């Protein structure tokens, strides 16, 4: 079976392979199609696209946006984001704002840790991230290295997690905003790993119905963290609301060492038919570039 992968991350966000390395790995894994869907940025797309042309693999320009819901974070993938600065200007501006808010949150975390008497700075966390997205895992690593905690789990439990002493929530946009932003940029919009949302099926169904009205096109039924039951639920909800299906591994390189590109935890199979159906849908709905 020819495989595809429509959900991956590179060093442009929190993955560990550069966009070029990622495309090479996808080629080595004999994937026919690869989408790069970094969190909150389009920065890796150009390099990946150029390498894809050299390697002869079909490339899909994407990104992933996190949003807040009553059941936790819901993530949305923009796929086939047009290679057109004018069309993506509003999306780029919104993503820049998201990145700025993350930085402000990180500085706030560092301040709280300092107030607790710890010698932790935002700069130290950023240095540890080495140009990648700075987040709580970097503060956890700093606390481990300082010997304040034994391990990352303890760092989250005592300081960085929801009930921790230095917890600062991220301010995320609404699902409606994310769908509208991606849609207005000309992308195909898929709800990522819908079953990772801690919502009962009926509530997920009504959220999906509501977002369909804002332009949601697809559900990511096939994902490394979805079991057969999750896939079935997504397929049923998608059928009920006449939505398309997408699928991908959510590969992050060594940041998630048990997840393989194109294969997930080993038994993920996203076939070419998923790509073909999305392409047909794009043609009829007039979505995206090329
Ligand atoms: P951030 O994006 O800065 O809020 O950090 C989120 C990341 O922190 C997640 O991707 C996880 O890798 C990590 N994380 C969140 N909660 C925990 C936890 N309880 N234990 C270990 N790592 C966690
Ligand atoms: Zn990630
Ligand atoms: Fe996600
Ligand atoms: Fe992801």
mmCIF file of C-alpha atoms and ligand atoms in Angstrom:
data_model
loop_
_atom_site.group_PDB
_atom_site.id
_atom_site.type_symbol
_atom_site.label_atom_id
_atom_site.label_comp_id
_atom_site.label_asym_id
_atom_site.label_seq_id
_atom_site.Cartn_x
_atom_site.Cartn_y
_atom_site.Cartn_z
ATOM 1 C CA UNK A 1 0.000 0.000 0.000
ATOM 2 C CA UNK A 2 1.249 3.474 -0.849
ATOM 3 C CA UNK A 3 1.350 5.552 2.305
ATOM 4 C CA UNK A 4 1.033 9.257 2.998
ATOM 5 C CA UNK A 5 1.509 11.427 6.101
ATOM 6 C CA UNK A 6 -0.467 14.642 6.509
ATOM 7 C CA UNK A 7 0.680 15.643 10.026
ATOM 8 C CA UNK A 8 4.361 16.146 10.927
ATOM 9 C CA UNK A 9 6.540 18.614 12.840
ATOM 10 C CA UNK A 10 10.047 19.963 12.202
ATOM 11 C CA UNK A 11 12.580 22.162 14.001
ATOM 12 C CA UNK A 12 10.502 25.139 12.853
ATOM 13 C CA UNK A 13 8.341 24.235 15.876
ATOM 14 C CA UNK A 14 8.987 21.420 18.358
ATOM 15 C CA UNK A 15 10.169 18.565 16.125
ATOM 16 C CA UNK A 16 13.835 17.537 16.002
ATOM 17 C CA UNK A 17 14.343 17.044 12.234
ATOM 18 C CA UNK A 18 14.944 20.083 10.078
ATOM 19 C CA UNK A 19 12.356 20.547 7.307
ATOM 20 C CA UNK A 20 14.904 19.193 4.795
ATOM 21 C CA UNK A 21 15.725 16.144 6.962
ATOM 22 C CA UNK A 22 12.028 15.497 7.417
ATOM 23 C CA UNK A 23 11.424 15.389 3.668
ATOM 24 C CA UNK A 24 14.381 13.036 3.239
ATOM 25 C CA UNK A 25 13.026 10.714 5.934
ATOM 26 C CA UNK A 26 9.603 10.733 4.291
ATOM 27 C CA UNK A 27 11.239 9.796 0.988
ATOM 28 C CA UNK A 28 13.279 7.027 2.633
ATOM 29 C CA UNK A 29 10.060 5.719 4.207
ATOM 30 C CA UNK A 30 8.632 5.557 0.646
ATOM 31 C CA UNK A 31 5.810 7.957 1.421
ATOM 32 C CA UNK A 32 4.062 9.381 -1.636
ATOM 33 C CA UNK A 33 2.811 12.544 0.092
ATOM 34 C CA UNK A 34 4.073 14.554 3.072
ATOM 35 C CA UNK A 35 2.519 17.523 4.829
ATOM 36 C CA UNK A 36 4.576 19.679 7.187
ATOM 37 C CA UNK A 37 2.243 21.028 9.880
ATOM 38 C CA UNK A 38 4.372 22.880 12.417
ATOM 39 C CA UNK A 39 2.719 24.564 15.401
ATOM 40 C CA UNK A 40 2.016 28.278 14.948
ATOM 41 C CA UNK A 41 4.408 28.876 12.048
ATOM 42 C CA UNK A 42 4.817 28.613 8.275
ATOM 43 C CA UNK A 43 8.594 29.067 8.518
ATOM 44 C CA UNK A 44 9.672 25.550 7.508
ATOM 45 C CA UNK A 45 7.466 25.252 4.454
ATOM 46 C CA UNK A 46 9.692 26.813 1.822
ATOM 47 C CA UNK A 47 12.764 24.696 2.625
ATOM 48 C CA UNK A 48 10.647 21.539 2.802
ATOM 49 C CA UNK A 49 8.916 22.315 -0.460
ATOM 50 C CA UNK A 50 12.225 22.821 -2.281
ATOM 51 C CA UNK A 51 13.631 19.553 -0.936
ATOM 52 C CA UNK A 52 10.392 17.743 -1.859
ATOM 53 C CA UNK A 53 10.835 18.922 -5.440
ATOM 54 C CA UNK A 54 14.390 17.534 -5.458
ATOM 55 C CA UNK A 55 13.249 14.224 -3.952
ATOM 56 C CA UNK A 56 10.159 13.889 -6.139
ATOM 57 C CA UNK A 57 7.714 13.553 -3.258
ATOM 58 C CA UNK A 58 4.392 15.373 -3.207
ATOM 59 C CA UNK A 59 4.457 18.101 -0.575
ATOM 60 C CA UNK A 60 1.515 19.715 1.209
ATOM 61 C CA UNK A 61 1.990 23.069 2.937
ATOM 62 C CA UNK A 62 0.407 23.024 6.381
ATOM 63 C CA UNK A 63 0.388 24.232 9.976
ATOM 64 C CA UNK A 64 -1.299 23.354 13.274
ATOM 65 C CA UNK A 65 -3.078 25.774 15.605
ATOM 66 C CA UNK A 66 -4.020 25.059 19.251
ATOM 67 C CA UNK A 67 -7.334 26.322 20.587
ATOM 68 C CA UNK A 68 -9.163 26.316 23.923
ATOM 69 C CA UNK A 69 -12.430 24.447 24.495
ATOM 70 C CA UNK A 70 -14.329 23.462 27.648
ATOM 71 C CA UNK A 71 -12.836 19.958 27.203
ATOM 72 C CA UNK A 72 -9.206 21.015 26.849
ATOM 73 C CA UNK A 73 -7.174 21.902 23.772
ATOM 74 C CA UNK A 74 -8.506 21.256 20.283
ATOM 75 C CA UNK A 75 -5.986 21.445 17.445
ATOM 76 C CA UNK A 76 -6.654 22.398 13.834
ATOM 77 C CA UNK A 77 -4.610 21.662 10.758
ATOM 78 C CA UNK A 78 -4.496 23.958 7.775
ATOM 79 C CA UNK A 79 -3.547 21.922 4.698
ATOM 80 C CA UNK A 80 -2.680 23.187 1.216
ATOM 81 C CA UNK A 81 -1.948 26.639 2.609
ATOM 82 C CA UNK A 82 -1.506 28.817 -0.484
ATOM 83 C CA UNK A 83 2.059 29.835 -1.342
ATOM 84 C CA UNK A 84 0.898 33.417 -1.611
ATOM 85 C CA UNK A 85 1.999 36.122 0.861
ATOM 86 C CA UNK A 86 -1.089 38.230 0.207
ATOM 87 C CA UNK A 87 -3.515 35.402 0.957
ATOM 88 C CA UNK A 88 -1.639 34.303 4.077
ATOM 89 C CA UNK A 89 -0.902 37.784 5.506
ATOM 90 C CA UNK A 90 -3.668 37.668 8.146
ATOM 91 C CA UNK A 91 -2.782 34.098 9.093
ATOM 92 C CA UNK A 92 0.911 35.025 9.426
ATOM 93 C CA UNK A 93 0.005 38.016 11.616
ATOM 94 C CA UNK A 94 -2.197 35.871 13.860
ATOM 95 C CA UNK A 95 0.518 33.209 14.189
ATOM 96 C CA UNK A 96 3.079 35.889 15.084
ATOM 97 C CA UNK A 97 0.704 37.035 17.838
ATOM 98 C CA UNK A 98 0.378 33.450 19.120
ATOM 99 C CA UNK A 99 4.179 33.132 19.237
ATOM 100 C CA UNK A 100 4.456 36.463 21.070
ATOM 101 C CA UNK A 101 1.888 35.358 23.677
ATOM 102 C CA UNK A 102 3.841 32.117 24.209
ATOM 103 C CA UNK A 103 7.006 34.107 24.856
ATOM 104 C CA UNK A 104 5.192 36.357 27.349
ATOM 105 C CA UNK A 105 3.849 33.285 29.114
ATOM 106 C CA UNK A 106 7.323 31.763 29.330
ATOM 107 C CA UNK A 107 8.744 34.958 30.836
ATOM 108 C CA UNK A 108 5.917 34.883 33.370
ATOM 109 C CA UNK A 109 6.768 31.255 34.293
ATOM 110 C CA UNK A 110 10.414 32.228 34.814
ATOM 111 C CA UNK A 111 9.318 35.119 37.073
ATOM 112 C CA UNK A 112 7.163 32.821 39.171
ATOM 113 C CA UNK A 113 10.035 30.349 39.564
ATOM 114 C CA UNK A 114 12.340 33.210 40.555
ATOM 115 C CA UNK A 115 9.806 34.329 43.184
ATOM 116 C CA UNK A 116 9.969 30.784 44.543
ATOM 117 C CA UNK A 117 13.699 31.330 44.966
ATOM 118 C CA UNK A 118 14.945 29.461 41.930
ATOM 119 C CA UNK A 119 17.696 30.664 39.661
ATOM 120 C CA UNK A 120 15.751 30.147 36.423
ATOM 121 C CA UNK A 121 15.589 32.579 33.509
ATOM 122 C CA UNK A 122 13.701 32.695 30.247
ATOM 123 C CA UNK A 123 17.063 33.035 28.472
ATOM 124 C CA UNK A 124 18.312 29.768 29.966
ATOM 125 C CA UNK A 125 15.164 27.957 28.785
ATOM 126 C CA UNK A 126 15.524 29.534 25.340
ATOM 127 C CA UNK A 127 19.180 28.474 25.159
ATOM 128 C CA UNK A 128 18.135 24.918 25.986
ATOM 129 C CA UNK A 129 15.511 25.025 23.219
ATOM 130 C CA UNK A 130 18.240 26.036 20.775
ATOM 131 C CA UNK A 131 16.020 28.036 18.422
ATOM 132 C CA UNK A 132 13.035 25.709 18.715
ATOM 133 C CA UNK A 133 9.753 26.562 20.413
ATOM 134 C CA UNK A 134 10.363 27.283 24.098
ATOM 135 C CA UNK A 135 7.942 25.613 26.473
ATOM 136 C CA UNK A 136 7.394 24.055 29.840
ATOM 137 C CA UNK A 137 9.529 20.997 29.009
ATOM 138 C CA UNK A 138 12.575 23.286 28.915
ATOM 139 C CA UNK A 139 11.795 24.715 32.349
ATOM 140 C CA UNK A 140 11.336 21.135 33.573
ATOM 141 C CA UNK A 141 14.780 20.244 32.215
ATOM 142 C CA UNK A 142 16.330 23.276 33.932
ATOM 143 C CA UNK A 143 14.771 22.281 37.264
ATOM 144 C CA UNK A 144 16.112 18.734 36.812
ATOM 145 C CA UNK A 145 19.606 20.005 36.059
ATOM 146 C CA UNK A 146 19.526 22.271 39.121
ATOM 147 C CA UNK A 147 18.577 19.300 41.262
ATOM 148 C CA UNK A 148 15.384 20.995 42.439
ATOM 149 C CA UNK A 149 13.404 17.975 41.218
ATOM 150 C CA UNK A 150 14.307 14.366 40.490
ATOM 151 C CA UNK A 151 12.604 14.179 37.108
ATOM 152 C CA UNK A 152 10.336 15.968 34.644
ATOM 153 C CA UNK A 153 7.218 14.409 36.082
ATOM 154 C CA UNK A 154 7.994 15.906 39.466
ATOM 155 C CA UNK A 155 8.756 19.255 37.820
ATOM 156 C CA UNK A 156 5.283 19.290 36.267
ATOM 157 C CA UNK A 157 3.555 18.011 39.374
ATOM 158 C CA UNK A 158 5.111 20.539 41.742
ATOM 159 C CA UNK A 159 5.749 23.571 39.538
ATOM 160 C CA UNK A 160 4.743 23.594 35.886
ATOM 161 C CA UNK A 161 1.541 21.543 35.625
ATOM 162 C CA UNK A 162 -2.011 22.806 36.039
ATOM 163 C CA UNK A 163 -1.847 22.639 39.850
ATOM 164 C CA UNK A 164 1.826 23.600 40.072
ATOM 165 C CA UNK A 165 3.197 26.646 41.919
ATOM 166 C CA UNK A 166 4.565 28.300 38.765
ATOM 167 C CA UNK A 167 1.733 27.396 36.416
ATOM 168 C CA UNK A 168 0.745 30.028 33.889
ATOM 169 C CA UNK A 169 -1.965 29.051 31.398
ATOM 170 C CA UNK A 170 -1.526 29.722 27.705
ATOM 171 C CA UNK A 171 -4.058 32.089 26.193
ATOM 172 C CA UNK A 172 -5.354 30.225 23.197
ATOM 173 C CA UNK A 173 -7.735 31.345 20.487
ATOM 174 C CA UNK A 174 -11.179 29.822 20.027
ATOM 175 C CA UNK A 175 -11.783 26.938 17.604
ATOM 176 C CA UNK A 176 -14.033 29.234 15.549
ATOM 177 C CA UNK A 177 -11.203 31.766 15.192
ATOM 178 C CA UNK A 178 -8.674 29.125 14.111
ATOM 179 C CA UNK A 179 -11.015 27.594 11.539
ATOM 180 C CA UNK A 180 -11.903 31.020 10.146
ATOM 181 C CA UNK A 181 -8.242 32.132 9.974
ATOM 182 C CA UNK A 182 -7.138 29.007 8.100
ATOM 183 C CA UNK A 183 -10.190 29.077 5.866
ATOM 184 C CA UNK A 184 -9.717 32.749 4.958
ATOM 185 C CA UNK A 185 -6.082 32.009 4.093
ATOM 186 C CA UNK A 186 -7.390 29.544 1.529
ATOM 187 C CA UNK A 187 -6.436 26.321 3.321
ATOM 188 C CA UNK A 188 -8.355 23.097 3.772
ATOM 189 C CA UNK A 189 -9.146 22.842 7.486
ATOM 190 C CA UNK A 190 -9.052 19.555 9.379
ATOM 191 C CA UNK A 191 -9.638 19.039 13.088
ATOM 192 C CA UNK A 192 -6.518 17.244 14.374
ATOM 193 C CA UNK A 193 -6.779 14.103 16.533
ATOM 194 C CA UNK A 194 -10.400 14.848 17.566
ATOM 195 C CA UNK A 195 -10.463 12.019 20.101
ATOM 196 C CA UNK A 196 -7.644 13.540 22.161
ATOM 197 C CA UNK A 197 -10.175 16.167 23.198
ATOM 198 C CA UNK A 198 -11.730 15.053 26.480
ATOM 199 C CA UNK A 199 -15.231 15.578 25.148
ATOM 200 C CA UNK A 200 -18.055 13.028 25.166
ATOM 201 C CA UNK A 201 -18.951 11.874 21.648
ATOM 202 C CA UNK A 202 -22.203 13.896 21.549
ATOM 203 C CA UNK A 203 -20.370 17.072 22.554
ATOM 204 C CA UNK A 204 -17.643 16.458 19.983
ATOM 205 C CA UNK A 205 -20.371 15.940 17.411
ATOM 206 C CA UNK A 206 -22.021 19.271 18.208
ATOM 207 C CA UNK A 207 -18.666 21.116 18.235
ATOM 208 C CA UNK A 208 -17.930 19.653 14.809
ATOM 209 C CA UNK A 209 -21.388 20.670 13.551
ATOM 210 C CA UNK A 210 -20.811 24.218 14.778
ATOM 211 C CA UNK A 211 -17.347 24.407 13.164
ATOM 212 C CA UNK A 212 -18.605 22.995 9.882
ATOM 213 C CA UNK A 213 -20.661 26.195 9.620
ATOM 214 C CA UNK A 214 -17.404 28.184 9.976
ATOM 215 C CA UNK A 215 -15.729 26.200 7.200
ATOM 216 C CA UNK A 216 -14.312 23.047 8.779
ATOM 217 C CA UNK A 217 -13.624 20.622 5.916
ATOM 218 C CA UNK A 218 -12.297 17.439 7.491
ATOM 219 C CA UNK A 219 -11.579 15.355 10.577
ATOM 220 C CA UNK A 220 -8.203 13.726 11.184
ATOM 221 C CA UNK A 221 -9.627 10.243 11.764
ATOM 222 C CA UNK A 222 -6.287 8.474 11.302
ATOM 223 C CA UNK A 223 -3.702 9.440 13.917
ATOM 224 C CA UNK A 224 -1.022 7.712 16.022
ATOM 225 C CA UNK A 225 -3.049 8.166 19.213
ATOM 226 C CA UNK A 226 -6.366 6.944 17.751
ATOM 227 C CA UNK A 227 -7.330 3.315 18.207
ATOM 228 C CA UNK A 228 -9.821 1.492 15.963
ATOM 229 C CA UNK A 229 -12.739 2.738 18.066
ATOM 230 C CA UNK A 230 -11.564 6.347 17.797
ATOM 231 C CA UNK A 231 -11.235 6.019 14.027
ATOM 232 C CA UNK A 232 -14.758 4.613 13.785
ATOM 233 C CA UNK A 233 -16.204 7.454 15.880
ATOM 234 C CA UNK A 234 -14.445 10.063 13.712
ATOM 235 C CA UNK A 235 -15.591 8.384 10.501
ATOM 236 C CA UNK A 236 -19.171 8.334 11.774
ATOM 237 C CA UNK A 237 -19.147 11.976 12.850
ATOM 238 C CA UNK A 238 -17.559 12.992 9.532
ATOM 239 C CA UNK A 239 -20.196 11.054 7.580
ATOM 240 C CA UNK A 240 -23.002 12.657 9.576
ATOM 241 C CA UNK A 241 -21.756 16.151 8.777
ATOM 242 C CA UNK A 242 -20.480 15.474 5.258
ATOM 243 C CA UNK A 243 -16.868 16.134 6.198
ATOM 244 C CA UNK A 244 -13.717 14.726 4.611
ATOM 245 C CA UNK A 245 -11.135 12.563 6.396
ATOM 246 C CA UNK A 246 -7.421 13.224 6.856
ATOM 247 C CA UNK A 247 -4.648 11.298 8.541
ATOM 248 C CA UNK A 248 -1.109 11.623 9.785
ATOM 249 C CA UNK A 249 1.407 10.436 12.355
ATOM 250 C CA UNK A 250 2.087 13.691 14.255
ATOM 251 C CA UNK A 251 5.770 12.765 13.909
ATOM 252 C CA UNK A 252 8.080 14.962 16.048
ATOM 253 C CA UNK A 253 11.419 13.133 15.505
ATOM 254 C CA UNK A 254 13.293 12.335 18.727
ATOM 255 C CA UNK A 255 10.941 14.581 20.697
ATOM 256 C CA UNK A 256 8.418 11.696 20.450
ATOM 257 C CA UNK A 257 10.714 8.727 19.833
ATOM 258 C CA UNK A 258 7.978 6.092 19.651
ATOM 259 C CA UNK A 259 6.177 7.759 16.754
ATOM 260 C CA UNK A 260 7.492 7.004 13.271
ATOM 261 C CA UNK A 261 6.926 9.056 10.164
ATOM 262 C CA UNK A 262 4.166 7.511 8.031
ATOM 263 C CA UNK A 263 3.705 4.620 10.463
ATOM 264 C CA UNK A 264 2.824 6.206 13.817
ATOM 265 C CA UNK A 265 3.282 3.662 16.588
ATOM 266 C CA UNK A 266 3.681 0.965 13.949
ATOM 267 C CA UNK A 267 0.172 0.224 12.795
ATOM 268 C CA UNK A 268 -0.941 3.568 11.377
ATOM 269 C CA UNK A 269 -1.806 3.292 7.702
ATOM 270 C CA UNK A 270 -2.926 6.344 5.785
ATOM 271 C CA UNK A 271 -3.346 5.335 2.195
ATOM 272 C CA UNK A 272 -3.240 7.251 -1.058
ATOM 273 C CA UNK A 273 -7.056 7.090 -1.249
ATOM 274 C CA UNK A 274 -7.210 9.617 1.615
ATOM 275 C CA UNK A 275 -5.088 12.010 -0.460
ATOM 276 C CA UNK A 276 -7.084 11.356 -3.638
ATOM 277 C CA UNK A 277 -10.391 12.040 -1.900
ATOM 278 C CA UNK A 278 -9.086 15.277 -0.390
ATOM 279 C CA UNK A 279 -7.778 16.351 -3.803
ATOM 280 C CA UNK A 280 -11.163 15.632 -5.412
ATOM 281 C CA UNK A 281 -12.892 17.567 -2.675
ATOM 282 C CA UNK A 282 -10.503 20.515 -3.111
ATOM 283 C CA UNK A 283 -11.216 20.596 -6.811
ATOM 284 C CA UNK A 284 -14.991 20.663 -6.335
ATOM 285 C CA UNK A 285 -14.819 23.089 -3.383
ATOM 286 C CA UNK A 286 -12.118 25.260 -5.027
ATOM 287 C CA UNK A 287 -9.762 25.167 -2.035
ATOM 288 C CA UNK A 288 -6.089 26.155 -1.941
ATOM 289 C CA UNK A 289 -3.326 26.459 -4.471
ATOM 290 C CA UNK A 290 -2.278 23.797 -6.991
HETATM 291 P P1 LIG B 1 3.776 24.144 26.695
HETATM 292 O O1 LIG B 1 3.472 24.094 25.231
HETATM 293 O O2 LIG B 1 4.894 25.062 27.010
HETATM 294 O O3 LIG B 1 2.539 24.411 27.503
HETATM 295 O O4 LIG B 1 4.282 22.687 27.100
HETATM 296 C C1 LIG B 1 3.491 21.569 26.741
HETATM 297 C C2 LIG B 1 4.368 20.345 26.750
HETATM 298 O O5 LIG B 1 4.729 20.025 28.077
HETATM 299 C C3 LIG B 1 3.649 19.116 26.226
HETATM 300 O O6 LIG B 1 3.847 18.922 24.859
HETATM 301 C C4 LIG B 1 4.306 17.990 26.991
HETATM 302 O O7 LIG B 1 5.435 17.509 26.265
HETATM 303 C C5 LIG B 1 4.802 18.613 28.243
HETATM 304 N N1 LIG B 1 3.967 18.255 29.399
HETATM 305 C C6 LIG B 1 2.759 18.746 29.727
HETATM 306 N N2 LIG B 1 2.301 18.203 30.888
HETATM 307 C C7 LIG B 1 3.264 17.325 31.296
HETATM 308 C C8 LIG B 1 3.407 16.446 32.441
HETATM 309 N N3 LIG B 1 2.458 16.374 33.390
HETATM 310 N N4 LIG B 1 4.531 15.706 32.516
HETATM 311 C C9 LIG B 1 5.496 15.785 31.577
HETATM 312 N N5 LIG B 1 5.423 16.588 30.499
HETATM 313 C C10 LIG B 1 4.317 17.355 30.347
HETATM 314 ZN ZN1 LIG B 2 4.196 19.401 18.833
HETATM 315 FE FE1 LIG B 3 -1.795 18.416 18.014
HETATM 316 FE FE1 LIG B 4 0.833 17.906 15.860
#
